[in-house]
Amino acid sequence: MKPILRIQVNGRWREEAVADNTLLIDFLREQLQLTGTKQGCDGGECGACTVLVDGRPRLSCCAFAASFEGHHVETIESQWQDGQMSPLQQAFHEKLGAQCGYCTPGMIMAAEALLRTNAEPSEAEIRQALGGNLCRCTGYVKIIESVQAAAPGHRQTTGEPA
Amino acid sequence: MNTKPSKGVGQRMPLYDGVEKVTGRAKYTADLFPRDALVGRIYRSPLPHAELIEVDVSAARSLPGVVAVITGADCDIPYGILPIAQNEFPLARDRVRYFGEPVAAVAAVDEETAERALKLIRLHVRELPIIDSIAKARAPDAALLHDKKPGNIEREVHNEFGDTAAGFAAADLVREQTYHAAEVNHAQMEPHAAFAAWEPEREQLTLHTCSMVPYYVHKKVAQCLGIDTAQVRVIKPYVGGAFGARVETLNFEIIVSLLARAARGAVRMQLTREESMLTHRGRPESETRVKLGMTRDGRITACECEVVQRGGAYAGYGIITILYAGALLNGIYDVKNVKYDGYRVYTNTPPCGAMRGHGTVNTRVAFESLMTSMAAELDLDPIEVRRRNRIPGPSVTPNGLRVESYGLPQCLDKVEEASGWRQLRGKLPKWKGIGMACSHFVSGSAKPVHFTGEPHATIVLKLDFDGGISILSGAADVGQGSTTIVAQVVVEVLGVDWRRVRVITNDSAVTPKDNGSYSSRVTFMVGNATLDAAQKLKQVLVEAAARRLQVEPDQVECLGESFHVLGDPSRAVSFSDATAEALVDTGTLHVKGTFTCPIEFQGGKHRGGAVGSTMGFSYAAQVVEVSVDPVTCRVSVDKIWAALDCGFAINPLAVEGQIQGGVFMGMGQGLSEQTRYENGKMSAANFLDYGFPTMAETPPIEVFIVESIDPNGPFGAKEASEGPLAGFPAALADAVRDATGLEFHEWPLTPERIAKAMEAREREQRAAARKTVRQPATAGAA
Amino acid sequence: MQELDIVKPASVAEAVSLHGGAVGARYLAGGTDLVPNMRRGLQKSRKLVDITGIEELRQIAFENGALRIGAGVTLEALCASDLVRRHAPLLALAASQVAGPTHRAAATLGGNLMQDTRCYFYNQSDFWRTANEYCMKAEGTICRVAPSSSRCWASYCGDVAPAMLVLGAEVDISGPTGNRREPLAALYADDGLQHLKLGPGDLLVSVEVPAQSGWTAGYEKVRVRGTIDFPLAGIAVAIKREGNRIADLRVACTGVNAYPGLVPNLEAWRGKEPDEAFFAALEKAVRKEIQPMESTLTAAGYRKRVALGLARKLVGELFESAGA
């Protein structure tokens, strides 16, 4: 019997039967069908799987879902709210922060974590905060520009459990 | 809908499919896996070279939950991208030739069962010598990887255009140098994934895969399954980067299809990062010997070049790669005498293939490096030397390539000025330096890999009762933006409202065949085919509007959403009315546009002369500024200025992105990237050890677009993605020389490599100092 | 991934009791080191005691001139802590250089101090290691770095430990056999296979670090890329200056041995001027202390060179700034 995990995902509390050896990324992708979160490496090397746990960035490929009993997980799917793109999504779209798009969900979630604690990050602070997120397409230039463009419109959300 | 004609080209436009990407809604292959599909896994060779005596899968086959197990015995049809060099089986038969080569595969009810089944497979082998280097492959007594390939040579190329002996005789300075470039991998972010569904009742296969060339995959899958191509349907979902990694049919695509048929159902297959890198097809390690003759004023009189590439275990694109390495010695400077000798060598490493800048990069890096070094010897500025060797006007190169548009001089002007080159070169403080180099690339191979007599590109526009225009495109968007380009071209020509247009891509049952996203052909060829289709559709609509307006078609003006009588705007019909009229008697409209490169652009008449042929070259110049840490010997790239002549920027925003991405990939190759092998075993098959640059050490990349307006490109456009790459490693080494006084002939310029060179210099300096101390009398010291 | 049982204790006592020193049980905190290793089949644990819910492990306090930092404090929290930045900025500096920012948001101080040793022959997939017939550190008997050697040459690659060492940190450990406090240095052994002197079920609870005041300190690491990568070599230095003389000096290294270690016998230079003879002796002392082997893709010779170079540079720079 798989234990029941009580976890809040994108604002909604869920009770799911999850084996203890299920990685958070597999739980999100396979069980909840939240396929926006991507696996790019074999564990902890690329940042494509970045989600937020209690508002802080987390590599979902290096964590077990069972560890997050009672916690709040946010994925890229949470960024789309009230029928519109978030400022980060809008900026990544308009400034070409995404080319192939595979690193983008993780990149946007890492940027989301940054903007929640630093509303006006400098270029250096962006490079620092997103340094663990690899992108092979862009040379990062337009990703940095996207985060800068999103900063003014970024809604201050705490990401704390309701 | 809009009243004014919409603009399409020349606009800074977000990607047509960008919203899906930023919202996480874009479905990549693994995102589409049905939950009830079987899990496919590959058993890979643990040995780099061995004769297979027995592949024992009996225990795996009898494990509960295992539905199918296949081995090399299940497919005796070889495949390969080049019709003349198909020497690879999807699962090894008789012999394995590289570590990680697929030997068997299982389909099971879940991941755990598949994993357990792999562990039950037993190999009985006879180990063979591991040929993992160029030197070992070319040794006189080397074991041979393939029959009928003496010396492990896959292909030799020898050609001479002009008279190099006379050219060198006319030179004031002749220099020769060998350069070494490590093997690199595309390292696209999305690991390989595919799923195949076999319908036993219909005997049809549907394959979803992350390909750049779904059409080639379609052909090869049918070939290896021994079924008619009509029984296969290939769908390419969103693709998470490719850069050439997916520009030929890959073993896992055939294996998953074989498994699906064997299991009589659907099989999903997600490769690990390690497996994705083992599948490889990256840029080969290469040794490049260049010899240049130069006059005192910097004119190149002759070029001689010998390239040896470590090609890996199978043919792949190898013949094309070794031909490219020589062909694009031409087409960037006005050099009349060019001799080339190329050797592609088989080794017990994963097969190399095409990677951004296919075949041309390491040759260009070597050429540019020697050119700059000779300029320094002649006390000439390297930018000036390049100007002196510019191609004077539209011309044909010695090897039969046509240059119709040439913006390299403007590229040089841009980066020289923006970087402050004249103020900085040779004048920066110690440990800081600035360097430059140029590069170019084709806008599509003018002769397709598979010559069928068909047009080189086809686009279909479907217009139906609803007035919606569906662009049916087989061009594979892998992030570069080809889907956006075709939409822009259609809107530009028709002037219709953007909301009227949809782009449907890459379903072989729906979209027209396209050769695929290789050699930067899509914007040029598919762009031109789209232009043709849109113009034809416009003509159909104009004629329909003319019927409604009861005038001659040449009296009708198209304003996108409406059609007016020339000079009388009050007499107009709407787009919808024109569409309704156009559909009378014919019903649904399918308007087809095509493009074919004329024969005169298809290269020289010599053997292999089609490789490198194109209708337009992109040109790039870049300047790189660096700092070198004297303690850690780490090179930091502080700033990059890159200019590219892309003919015309259909989407300047996307062009910038391509230039930055191309330069970045050149930076990785220059600074830190290399595949590594431990006794034939690829041992840096992960993102930690492979080490492509992060945001932390990637500098600002300032981009300049030069528009030379190519006479044949769509709206004058040429390629924008591959050309900027090759300049970087050479410009980097040039900058490091400016910073340290040390000249490098090997890449990547890792801290370790720089430290070794510094240590060697320290030793020399100490030896020199000792010598001075021992000879006080001759030194005349007091 | 093997089948697992994850338990989540609410206190240190409960954690130790749930672990119980059982074979195959392990503590799990941030998971950034353990989980990738599990994915590669390097850790076969069946039971994980997830200690991230234990409040007392996440405390940072300053009492009696020393910082007390819970082992469960994340590196991100450690970097951001006002107490740490005020009383031991060196720790924040070193912690800020660990891996990438997302790793630091989850990775804990305890996990970093007890990070597994690393080796090119060890940090590979199960497929790769099987093909290589394993190594001494996992499932094999031979050290692939030095096949004739009777020991394992994997190297310790944490960034925070050397900083802790030069500040004289002590650790509190709870385990089935009781609680104990010992110098951080005593936690480590010169053995790539078993680099931690911990008994079964021992849990690192907290670290006590004397305030940095009076010391001028720095940490520098070298890696190929600007972030994510483990140190090829790292050097921490703490120095006290009186006039033109060295009053006290501590140097610690990481990435170049199986353990993070203090360079011994630097006391001899107390009261002396840092002249060229001193720097030559410093280099000699560091050279004697470190023993990088071919356990990384980057050659050992380079790691040795930069360890010496960084020690010389940091000591020189910190001595200068201590006088400013």
PDB file of C-alpha atoms in Angstrom, chain B residues 438-617:
ATOM      1  CA  CYS B 438      35.390  35.593 -38.786  1.00  0.00           C
ATOM      2  CA  SER B 439      33.239  32.731 -39.978  1.00  0.00           C
ATOM      3  CA  HIS B 440      30.523  31.817 -42.443  1.00  0.00           C
ATOM      4  CA  PHE B 441      28.009  29.112 -43.215  1.00  0.00           C
ATOM      5  CA  VAL B 442      25.657  27.916 -45.903  1.00  0.00           C
ATOM      6  CA  SER B 443      21.963  28.762 -46.126  1.00  0.00           C
ATOM      7  CA  GLY B 444      20.940  25.233 -46.861  1.00  0.00           C
ATOM      8  CA  SER B 445      22.714  22.622 -48.866  1.00  0.00           C
ATOM      9  CA  ALA B 446      21.767  23.341 -52.461  1.00  0.00           C
ATOM     10  CA  LYS B 447      21.666  19.635 -53.186  1.00  0.00           C
ATOM     11  CA  PRO B 448      19.599  17.546 -50.774  1.00  0.00           C
ATOM     12  CA  VAL B 449      21.027  14.503 -49.039  1.00  0.00           C
ATOM     13  CA  HIS B 450      18.490  12.293 -50.766  1.00  0.00           C
ATOM     14  CA  PHE B 451      18.138  13.317 -54.367  1.00  0.00           C
ATOM     15  CA  THR B 452      14.600  12.445 -55.477  1.00  0.00           C
ATOM     16  CA  GLY B 453      13.857  14.994 -58.140  1.00  0.00           C
ATOM     17  CA  GLU B 454      11.244  16.561 -55.887  1.00  0.00           C
ATOM     18  CA  PRO B 455      11.329  20.269 -55.074  1.00  0.00           C
ATOM     19  CA  HIS B 456      13.687  21.099 -52.210  1.00  0.00           C
ATOM     20  CA  ALA B 457      10.864  22.511 -50.143  1.00  0.00           C
ATOM     21  CA  THR B 458       7.075  22.396 -50.228  1.00  0.00           C
ATOM     22  CA  ILE B 459       4.472  24.328 -48.289  1.00  0.00           C
ATOM     23  CA  VAL B 460       0.704  23.939 -48.495  1.00  0.00           C
ATOM     24  CA  LEU B 461      -1.784  26.630 -47.591  1.00  0.00           C
ATOM     25  CA  LYS B 462      -5.265  25.369 -46.882  1.00  0.00           C
ATOM     26  CA  LEU B 463      -8.154  27.799 -47.142  1.00  0.00           C
ATOM     27  CA  ASP B 464     -11.661  26.620 -46.412  1.00  0.00           C
ATOM     28  CA  PHE B 465     -15.199  27.894 -45.810  1.00  0.00           C
ATOM     29  CA  ASP B 466     -14.210  29.469 -42.494  1.00  0.00           C
ATOM     30  CA  GLY B 467     -11.712  31.810 -44.098  1.00  0.00           C
ATOM     31  CA  GLY B 468      -8.958  30.421 -41.900  1.00  0.00           C
ATOM     32  CA  ILE B 469      -5.582  29.902 -43.497  1.00  0.00           C
ATOM     33  CA  SER B 470      -3.817  26.776 -42.294  1.00  0.00           C
ATOM     34  CA  ILE B 471      -0.145  26.734 -43.144  1.00  0.00           C
ATOM     35  CA  LEU B 472       0.809  23.082 -43.459  1.00  0.00           C
ATOM     36  CA  SER B 473       4.522  22.884 -42.901  1.00  0.00           C
ATOM     37  CA  GLY B 474       6.834  19.919 -42.614  1.00  0.00           C
ATOM     38  CA  ALA B 475       9.715  22.129 -41.481  1.00  0.00           C
ATOM     39  CA  ALA B 476      10.906  20.974 -38.085  1.00  0.00           C
ATOM     40  CA  ASP B 477      10.931  23.754 -35.538  1.00  0.00           C
ATOM     41  CA  VAL B 478      13.378  22.716 -32.846  1.00  0.00           C
ATOM     42  CA  GLY B 479      13.457  26.096 -31.153  1.00  0.00           C
ATOM     43  CA  GLN B 480      15.061  28.097 -33.944  1.00  0.00           C
ATOM     44  CA  GLY B 481      11.766  29.646 -34.971  1.00  0.00           C
ATOM     45  CA  SER B 482      10.947  28.168 -38.370  1.00  0.00           C
ATOM     46  CA  THR B 483       7.247  27.992 -37.544  1.00  0.00           C
ATOM     47  CA  THR B 484       7.279  31.717 -36.852  1.00  0.00           C
ATOM     48  CA  ILE B 485       9.083  32.455 -40.111  1.00  0.00           C
ATOM     49  CA  VAL B 486       6.516  30.716 -42.303  1.00  0.00           C
ATOM     50  CA  ALA B 487       3.671  32.536 -40.550  1.00  0.00           C
ATOM     51  CA  GLN B 488       5.449  35.859 -41.021  1.00  0.00           C
ATOM     52  CA  VAL B 489       5.959  35.239 -44.716  1.00  0.00           C
ATOM     53  CA  VAL B 490       2.296  34.325 -45.292  1.00  0.00           C
ATOM     54  CA  VAL B 491       1.028  37.368 -43.403  1.00  0.00           C
ATOM     55  CA  GLU B 492       3.455  39.640 -45.211  1.00  0.00           C
ATOM     56  CA  VAL B 493       2.363  38.500 -48.653  1.00  0.00           C
ATOM     57  CA  LEU B 494      -1.365  38.305 -48.012  1.00  0.00           C
ATOM     58  CA  GLY B 495      -1.547  41.141 -45.520  1.00  0.00           C
ATOM     59  CA  VAL B 496      -4.240  39.219 -43.634  1.00  0.00           C
ATOM     60  CA  ASP B 497      -5.009  39.578 -39.963  1.00  0.00           C
ATOM     61  CA  TRP B 498      -2.799  37.364 -37.776  1.00  0.00           C
ATOM     62  CA  ARG B 499      -5.880  35.787 -36.215  1.00  0.00           C
ATOM     63  CA  ARG B 500      -6.733  34.255 -39.572  1.00  0.00           C
ATOM     64  CA  VAL B 501      -3.571  32.143 -39.625  1.00  0.00           C
ATOM     65  CA  ARG B 502      -2.640  28.847 -38.024  1.00  0.00           C
ATOM     66  CA  VAL B 503       0.511  26.826 -38.536  1.00  0.00           C
ATOM     67  CA  ILE B 504       0.183  23.049 -38.515  1.00  0.00           C
ATOM     68  CA  THR B 505       3.500  21.279 -38.437  1.00  0.00           C
ATOM     69  CA  ASN B 506       5.184  17.915 -38.635  1.00  0.00           C
ATOM     70  CA  ASP B 507       2.598  15.213 -38.910  1.00  0.00           C
ATOM     71  CA  SER B 508       3.466  13.085 -41.899  1.00  0.00           C
ATOM     72  CA  ALA B 509      -0.196  12.200 -42.344  1.00  0.00           C
ATOM     73  CA  VAL B 510      -1.109  15.858 -42.711  1.00  0.00           C
ATOM     74  CA  THR B 511       1.810  18.107 -43.605  1.00  0.00           C
ATOM     75  CA  PRO B 512       3.867  18.045 -46.773  1.00  0.00           C
ATOM     76  CA  LYS B 513       7.226  16.355 -46.705  1.00  0.00           C
ATOM     77  CA  ASP B 514      10.149  18.510 -45.742  1.00  0.00           C
ATOM     78  CA  ASN B 515      13.767  17.403 -45.825  1.00  0.00           C
ATOM     79  CA  GLY B 516      14.256  18.720 -42.331  1.00  0.00           C
ATOM     80  CA  SER B 517      16.108  21.273 -40.297  1.00  0.00           C
ATOM     81  CA  TYR B 518      19.689  20.846 -41.390  1.00  0.00           C
ATOM     82  CA  SER B 519      22.400  22.998 -42.974  1.00  0.00           C
ATOM     83  CA  SER B 520      20.345  26.085 -42.068  1.00  0.00           C
ATOM     84  CA  ARG B 521      18.098  25.426 -45.033  1.00  0.00           C
ATOM     85  CA  VAL B 522      14.707  26.238 -43.581  1.00  0.00           C
ATOM     86  CA  THR B 523      14.475  30.025 -43.714  1.00  0.00           C
ATOM     87  CA  PHE B 524      15.972  30.094 -47.189  1.00  0.00           C
ATOM     88  CA  MET B 525      14.242  27.143 -48.825  1.00  0.00           C
ATOM     89  CA  VAL B 526      11.037  26.747 -46.847  1.00  0.00           C
ATOM     90  CA  GLY B 527      10.838  30.531 -46.675  1.00  0.00           C
ATOM     91  CA  ASN B 528      10.960  30.708 -50.461  1.00  0.00           C
ATOM     92  CA  ALA B 529       8.425  27.880 -50.805  1.00  0.00           C
ATOM     93  CA  THR B 530       6.120  29.735 -48.417  1.00  0.00           C
ATOM     94  CA  LEU B 531       6.573  32.914 -50.402  1.00  0.00           C
ATOM     95  CA  ASP B 532       5.607  31.001 -53.545  1.00  0.00           C
ATOM     96  CA  ALA B 533       2.546  29.482 -51.880  1.00  0.00           C
ATOM     97  CA  ALA B 534       1.371  32.780 -50.436  1.00  0.00           C
ATOM     98  CA  GLN B 535       1.761  34.565 -53.756  1.00  0.00           C
ATOM     99  CA  LYS B 536      -0.234  31.844 -55.488  1.00  0.00           C
ATOM    100  CA  LEU B 537      -2.991  31.995 -52.886  1.00  0.00           C
ATOM    101  CA  LYS B 538      -3.074  35.746 -53.214  1.00  0.00           C
ATOM    102  CA  GLN B 539      -3.496  35.374 -56.959  1.00  0.00           C
ATOM    103  CA  VAL B 540      -6.400  32.971 -56.469  1.00  0.00           C
ATOM    104  CA  LEU B 541      -8.078  35.420 -54.104  1.00  0.00           C
ATOM    105  CA  VAL B 542      -7.433  38.397 -56.328  1.00  0.00           C
ATOM    106  CA  GLU B 543      -8.988  36.555 -59.241  1.00  0.00           C
ATOM    107  CA  ALA B 544     -11.995  35.611 -57.130  1.00  0.00           C
ATOM    108  CA  ALA B 545     -12.380  39.179 -55.918  1.00  0.00           C
ATOM    109  CA  ALA B 546     -12.132  40.370 -59.515  1.00  0.00           C
ATOM    110  CA  ARG B 547     -15.003  38.085 -60.456  1.00  0.00           C
ATOM    111  CA  ARG B 548     -17.128  39.484 -57.638  1.00  0.00           C
ATOM    112  CA  LEU B 549     -16.148  43.047 -58.481  1.00  0.00           C
ATOM    113  CA  GLN B 550     -16.558  42.345 -62.165  1.00  0.00           C
ATOM    114  CA  VAL B 551     -13.172  43.791 -63.094  1.00  0.00           C
ATOM    115  CA  GLU B 552      -9.958  42.299 -64.438  1.00  0.00           C
ATOM    116  CA  PRO B 553      -7.616  40.844 -61.806  1.00  0.00           C
ATOM    117  CA  ASP B 554      -4.952  43.438 -62.537  1.00  0.00           C
ATOM    118  CA  GLN B 555      -7.444  46.080 -61.447  1.00  0.00           C
ATOM    119  CA  VAL B 556      -7.771  44.573 -57.985  1.00  0.00           C
ATOM    120  CA  GLU B 557      -5.733  45.760 -55.043  1.00  0.00           C
ATOM    121  CA  CYS B 558      -5.284  43.428 -52.084  1.00  0.00           C
ATOM    122  CA  LEU B 559      -5.416  45.136 -48.697  1.00  0.00           C
ATOM    123  CA  GLY B 560      -5.233  41.962 -46.688  1.00  0.00           C
ATOM    124  CA  GLU B 561      -8.671  41.801 -45.184  1.00  0.00           C
ATOM    125  CA  SER B 562     -10.328  43.304 -48.226  1.00  0.00           C
ATOM    126  CA  PHE B 563      -9.917  43.659 -51.977  1.00  0.00           C
ATOM    127  CA  HIS B 564     -10.560  46.974 -53.722  1.00  0.00           C
ATOM    128  CA  VAL B 565     -10.867  48.113 -57.261  1.00  0.00           C
ATOM    129  CA  LEU B 566      -7.747  50.126 -57.978  1.00  0.00           C
ATOM    130  CA  GLY B 567      -8.485  53.801 -57.488  1.00  0.00           C
ATOM    131  CA  ASP B 568     -12.004  53.169 -56.184  1.00  0.00           C
ATOM    132  CA  PRO B 569     -11.972  52.056 -52.544  1.00  0.00           C
ATOM    133  CA  SER B 570     -15.749  52.125 -52.395  1.00  0.00           C
ATOM    134  CA  ARG B 571     -15.907  49.059 -54.634  1.00  0.00           C
ATOM    135  CA  ALA B 572     -14.573  46.338 -52.352  1.00  0.00           C
ATOM    136  CA  VAL B 573     -15.145  42.790 -51.200  1.00  0.00           C
ATOM    137  CA  SER B 574     -14.136  41.355 -47.869  1.00  0.00           C
ATOM    138  CA  PHE B 575     -11.653  38.525 -47.448  1.00  0.00           C
ATOM    139  CA  SER B 576     -14.561  36.261 -46.525  1.00  0.00           C
ATOM    140  CA  ASP B 577     -16.443  37.121 -49.682  1.00  0.00           C
ATOM    141  CA  ALA B 578     -13.369  36.621 -51.806  1.00  0.00           C
ATOM    142  CA  THR B 579     -12.838  33.255 -50.127  1.00  0.00           C
ATOM    143  CA  ALA B 580     -16.462  32.217 -50.734  1.00  0.00           C
ATOM    144  CA  GLU B 581     -16.090  33.145 -54.390  1.00  0.00           C
ATOM    145  CA  ALA B 582     -12.790  31.300 -54.657  1.00  0.00           C
ATOM    146  CA  LEU B 583     -14.373  28.135 -53.265  1.00  0.00           C
ATOM    147  CA  VAL B 584     -17.176  28.074 -55.826  1.00  0.00           C
ATOM    148  CA  ASP B 585     -16.921  24.896 -57.884  1.00  0.00           C
ATOM    149  CA  THR B 586     -13.570  23.929 -56.292  1.00  0.00           C
ATOM    150  CA  GLY B 587     -14.352  23.599 -52.600  1.00  0.00           C
ATOM    151  CA  THR B 588     -11.505  23.568 -50.079  1.00  0.00           C
ATOM    152  CA  LEU B 589      -8.404  25.217 -51.489  1.00  0.00           C
ATOM    153  CA  HIS B 590      -4.989  23.649 -51.129  1.00  0.00           C
ATOM    154  CA  VAL B 591      -2.406  25.958 -52.610  1.00  0.00           C
ATOM    155  CA  LYS B 592       1.069  24.567 -52.869  1.00  0.00           C
ATOM    156  CA  GLY B 593       4.302  26.496 -53.016  1.00  0.00           C
ATOM    157  CA  THR B 594       7.662  24.971 -53.794  1.00  0.00           C
ATOM    158  CA  PHE B 595      11.290  25.894 -54.047  1.00  0.00           C
ATOM    159  CA  THR B 596      14.194  24.256 -55.784  1.00  0.00           C
ATOM    160  CA  CYS B 597      17.793  25.421 -55.882  1.00  0.00           C
ATOM    161  CA  PRO B 598      18.780  25.878 -59.539  1.00  0.00           C
ATOM    162  CA  ILE B 599      21.410  23.507 -60.833  1.00  0.00           C
ATOM    163  CA  GLU B 600      24.050  26.233 -61.178  1.00  0.00           C
ATOM    164  CA  PHE B 601      24.072  26.587 -57.395  1.00  0.00           C
ATOM    165  CA  GLN B 602      24.546  22.892 -56.734  1.00  0.00           C
ATOM    166  CA  GLY B 603      28.311  23.001 -56.536  1.00  0.00           C
ATOM    167  CA  GLY B 604      31.365  22.025 -58.521  1.00  0.00           C
ATOM    168  CA  LYS B 605      31.613  19.058 -60.830  1.00  0.00           C
ATOM    169  CA  HIS B 606      34.351  17.336 -58.806  1.00  0.00           C
ATOM    170  CA  ARG B 607      33.594  14.340 -56.577  1.00  0.00           C
ATOM    171  CA  GLY B 608      31.812  15.579 -53.476  1.00  0.00           C
ATOM    172  CA  GLY B 609      31.392  19.003 -55.088  1.00  0.00           C
ATOM    173  CA  ALA B 610      27.776  19.308 -53.956  1.00  0.00           C
ATOM    174  CA  VAL B 611      28.839  19.581 -50.329  1.00  0.00           C
ATOM    175  CA  GLY B 612      29.161  23.207 -49.330  1.00  0.00           C
ATOM    176  CA  SER B 613      27.049  24.328 -52.240  1.00  0.00           C
ATOM    177  CA  THR B 614      24.395  26.826 -51.317  1.00  0.00           C
ATOM    178  CA  MET B 615      22.562  29.812 -52.659  1.00  0.00           C
ATOM    179  CA  GLY B 616      23.824  32.163 -49.986  1.00  0.00           C
ATOM    180  CA  PHE B 617      26.468  32.262 -47.274  1.00  0.00           C
TER     181      PHE B 617
END
